[in-house]
PDB file of C-alpha atoms in Angstrom:
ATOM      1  CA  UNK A1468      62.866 145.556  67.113  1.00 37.00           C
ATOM      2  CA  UNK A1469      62.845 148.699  69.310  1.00 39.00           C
ATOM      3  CA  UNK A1470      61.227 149.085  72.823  1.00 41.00           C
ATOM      4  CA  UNK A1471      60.834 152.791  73.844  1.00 44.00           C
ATOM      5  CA  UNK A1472      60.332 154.136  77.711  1.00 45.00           C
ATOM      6  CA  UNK A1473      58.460 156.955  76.801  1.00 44.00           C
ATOM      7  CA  UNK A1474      59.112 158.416  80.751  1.00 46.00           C
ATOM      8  CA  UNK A1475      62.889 158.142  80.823  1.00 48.00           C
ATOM      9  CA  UNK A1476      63.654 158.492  76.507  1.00 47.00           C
ATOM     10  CA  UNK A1477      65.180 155.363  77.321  1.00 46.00           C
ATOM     11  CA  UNK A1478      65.465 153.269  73.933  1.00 47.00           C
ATOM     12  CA  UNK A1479      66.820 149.505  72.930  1.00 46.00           C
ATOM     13  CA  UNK A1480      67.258 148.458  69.426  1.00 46.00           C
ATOM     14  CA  UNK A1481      68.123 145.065  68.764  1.00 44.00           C
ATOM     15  CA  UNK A1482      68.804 144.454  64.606  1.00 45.00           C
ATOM     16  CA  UNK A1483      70.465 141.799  63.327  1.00 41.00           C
ATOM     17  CA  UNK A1484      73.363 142.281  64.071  1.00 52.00           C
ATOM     18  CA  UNK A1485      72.904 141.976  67.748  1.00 54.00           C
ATOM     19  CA  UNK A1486      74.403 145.754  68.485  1.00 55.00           C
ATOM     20  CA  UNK A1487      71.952 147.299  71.027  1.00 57.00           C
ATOM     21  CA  UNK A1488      72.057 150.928  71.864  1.00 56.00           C
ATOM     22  CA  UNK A1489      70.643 152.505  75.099  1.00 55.00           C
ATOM     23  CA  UNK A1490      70.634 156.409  75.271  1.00 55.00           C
ATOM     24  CA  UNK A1491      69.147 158.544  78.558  1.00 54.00           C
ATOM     25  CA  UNK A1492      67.847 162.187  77.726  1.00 58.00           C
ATOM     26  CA  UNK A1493      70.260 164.632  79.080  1.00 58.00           C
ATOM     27  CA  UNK A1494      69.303 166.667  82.126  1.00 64.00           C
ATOM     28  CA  UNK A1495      70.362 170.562  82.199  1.00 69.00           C
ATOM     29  CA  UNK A1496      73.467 170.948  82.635  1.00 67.00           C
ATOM     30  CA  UNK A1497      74.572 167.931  82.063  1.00 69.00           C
ATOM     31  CA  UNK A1498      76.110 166.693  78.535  1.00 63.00           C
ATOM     32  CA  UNK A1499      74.183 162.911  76.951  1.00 66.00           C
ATOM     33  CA  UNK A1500      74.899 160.278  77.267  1.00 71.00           C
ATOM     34  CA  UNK A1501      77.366 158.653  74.693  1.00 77.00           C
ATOM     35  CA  UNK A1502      75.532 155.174  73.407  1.00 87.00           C
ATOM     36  CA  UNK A1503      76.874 152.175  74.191  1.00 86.00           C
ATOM     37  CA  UNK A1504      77.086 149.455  71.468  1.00 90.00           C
ATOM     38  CA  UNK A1505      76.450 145.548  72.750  1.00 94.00           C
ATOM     39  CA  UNK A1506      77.716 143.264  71.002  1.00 94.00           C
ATOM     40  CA  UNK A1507      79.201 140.030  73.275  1.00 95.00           C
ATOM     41  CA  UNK A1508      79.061 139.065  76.699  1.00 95.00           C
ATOM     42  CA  UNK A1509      82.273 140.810  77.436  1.00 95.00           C
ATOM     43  CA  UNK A1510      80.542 144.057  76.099  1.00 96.00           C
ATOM     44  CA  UNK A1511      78.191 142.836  78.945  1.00 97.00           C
ATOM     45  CA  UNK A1512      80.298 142.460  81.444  1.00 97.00           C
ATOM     46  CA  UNK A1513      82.114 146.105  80.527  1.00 96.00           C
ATOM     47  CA  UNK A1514      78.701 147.499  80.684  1.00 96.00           C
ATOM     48  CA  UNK A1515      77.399 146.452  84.232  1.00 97.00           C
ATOM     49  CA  UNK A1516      81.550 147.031  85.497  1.00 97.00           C
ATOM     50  CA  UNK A1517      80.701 150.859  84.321  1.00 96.00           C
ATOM     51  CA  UNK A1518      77.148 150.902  85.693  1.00 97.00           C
ATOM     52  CA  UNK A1519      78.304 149.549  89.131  1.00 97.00           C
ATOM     53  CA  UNK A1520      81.181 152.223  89.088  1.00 97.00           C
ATOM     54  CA  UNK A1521      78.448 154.820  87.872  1.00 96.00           C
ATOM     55  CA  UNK A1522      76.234 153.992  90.735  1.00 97.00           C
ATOM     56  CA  UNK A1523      79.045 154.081  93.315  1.00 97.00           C
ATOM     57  CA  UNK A1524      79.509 157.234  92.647  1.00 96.00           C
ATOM     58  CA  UNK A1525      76.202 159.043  92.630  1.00 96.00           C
ATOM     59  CA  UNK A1526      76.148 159.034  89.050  1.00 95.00           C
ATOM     60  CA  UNK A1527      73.017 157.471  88.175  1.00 95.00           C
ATOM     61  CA  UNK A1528      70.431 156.306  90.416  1.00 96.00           C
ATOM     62  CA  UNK A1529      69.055 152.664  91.324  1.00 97.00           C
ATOM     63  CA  UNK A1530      66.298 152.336  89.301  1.00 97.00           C
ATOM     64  CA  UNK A1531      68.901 153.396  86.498  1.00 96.00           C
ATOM     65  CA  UNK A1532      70.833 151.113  87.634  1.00 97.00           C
ATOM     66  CA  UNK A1533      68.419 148.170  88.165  1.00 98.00           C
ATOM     67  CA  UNK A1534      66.811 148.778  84.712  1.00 97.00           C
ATOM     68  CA  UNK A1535      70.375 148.212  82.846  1.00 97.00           C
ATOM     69  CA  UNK A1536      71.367 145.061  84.948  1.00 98.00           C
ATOM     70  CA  UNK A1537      67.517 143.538  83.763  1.00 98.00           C
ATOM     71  CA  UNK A1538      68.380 144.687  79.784  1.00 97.00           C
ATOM     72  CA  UNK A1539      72.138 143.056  80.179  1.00 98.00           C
ATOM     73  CA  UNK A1540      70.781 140.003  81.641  1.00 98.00           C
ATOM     74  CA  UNK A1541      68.153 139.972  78.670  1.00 98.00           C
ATOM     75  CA  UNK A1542      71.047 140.262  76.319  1.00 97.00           C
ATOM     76  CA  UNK A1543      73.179 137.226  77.444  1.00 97.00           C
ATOM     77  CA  UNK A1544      70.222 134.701  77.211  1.00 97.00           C
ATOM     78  CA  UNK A1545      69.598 136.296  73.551  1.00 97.00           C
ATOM     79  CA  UNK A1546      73.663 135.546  72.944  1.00 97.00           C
ATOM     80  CA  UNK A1547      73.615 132.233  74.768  1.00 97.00           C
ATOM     81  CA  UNK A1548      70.311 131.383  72.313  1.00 97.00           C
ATOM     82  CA  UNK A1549      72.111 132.853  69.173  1.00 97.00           C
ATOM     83  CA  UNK A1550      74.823 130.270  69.909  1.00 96.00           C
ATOM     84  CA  UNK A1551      72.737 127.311  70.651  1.00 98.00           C
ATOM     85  CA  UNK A1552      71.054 127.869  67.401  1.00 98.00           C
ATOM     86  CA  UNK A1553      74.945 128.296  65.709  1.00 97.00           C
ATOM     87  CA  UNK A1554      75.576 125.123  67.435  1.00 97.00           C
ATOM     88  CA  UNK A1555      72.916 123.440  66.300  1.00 98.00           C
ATOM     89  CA  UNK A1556      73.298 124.183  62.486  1.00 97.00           C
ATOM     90  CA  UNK A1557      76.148 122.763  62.490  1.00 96.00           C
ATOM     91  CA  UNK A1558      75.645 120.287  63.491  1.00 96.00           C
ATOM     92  CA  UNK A1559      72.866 119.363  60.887  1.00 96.00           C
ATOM     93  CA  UNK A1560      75.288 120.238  58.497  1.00 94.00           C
ATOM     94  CA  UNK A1561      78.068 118.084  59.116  1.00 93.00           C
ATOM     95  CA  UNK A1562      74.672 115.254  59.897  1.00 92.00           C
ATOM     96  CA  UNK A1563      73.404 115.926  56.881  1.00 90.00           C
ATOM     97  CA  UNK A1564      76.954 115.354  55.515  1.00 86.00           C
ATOM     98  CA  UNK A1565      77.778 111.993  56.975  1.00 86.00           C
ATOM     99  CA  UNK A1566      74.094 110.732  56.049  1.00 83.00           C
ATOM    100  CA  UNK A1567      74.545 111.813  52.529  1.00 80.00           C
ATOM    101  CA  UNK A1568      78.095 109.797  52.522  1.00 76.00           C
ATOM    102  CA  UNK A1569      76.403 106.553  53.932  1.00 71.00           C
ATOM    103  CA  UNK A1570      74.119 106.327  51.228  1.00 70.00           C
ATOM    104  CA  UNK A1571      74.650 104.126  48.628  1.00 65.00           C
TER     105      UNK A1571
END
């Protein structure tokens, strides 16, 4: 699945296995930006630690800013869903399991 910001060349894939990549055109005279690979909620929480650093510092702007905070929070209801759904297989399984024991 990709979503494309045709304004700001800002880009999000999401495959399957859950790595997301944002990348922001480079202005002149400045080098790109490197992409940065989601993968966990601690990725998460490493990304929006370097975003509020970056926008301390004058490095990106607010909107920038605003617009990653939105696609992180995104991101940890996908992982929290992925788990549920982990959860929940199991637990079928090991139902499935003890219902296939009890029979005679």
């Amino acid at each position: 699945m990709i979503f494309k910001n045709n304004e700001s060349n800002e880009r999000m894939e999401l495959g399957m296995s859950n790595i997301v990549r944002i990348s922001v055109k480079a202005e002149e005279g400045k080098p790109k930006k490197r992409n940065v690979y989601v993968q966990s909620a601690s990725d998460v929480k490493r990304l929006l630690n370097n975003t509020i650093n970056e926008l301390r510092n004058g490095e990106i702007d607010s909107k920038s800013a605003n617009s990653i905070g939105y696609l992180a929070n995104i991101l940890l209801k996908v992982f929290e869903t992925e788990e549920v759904i982990q959860k929940v297989k199991e637990l079928e399984e090991k139902f499935t399991l003890i219902t296939d024991h009890s029979r005679p």
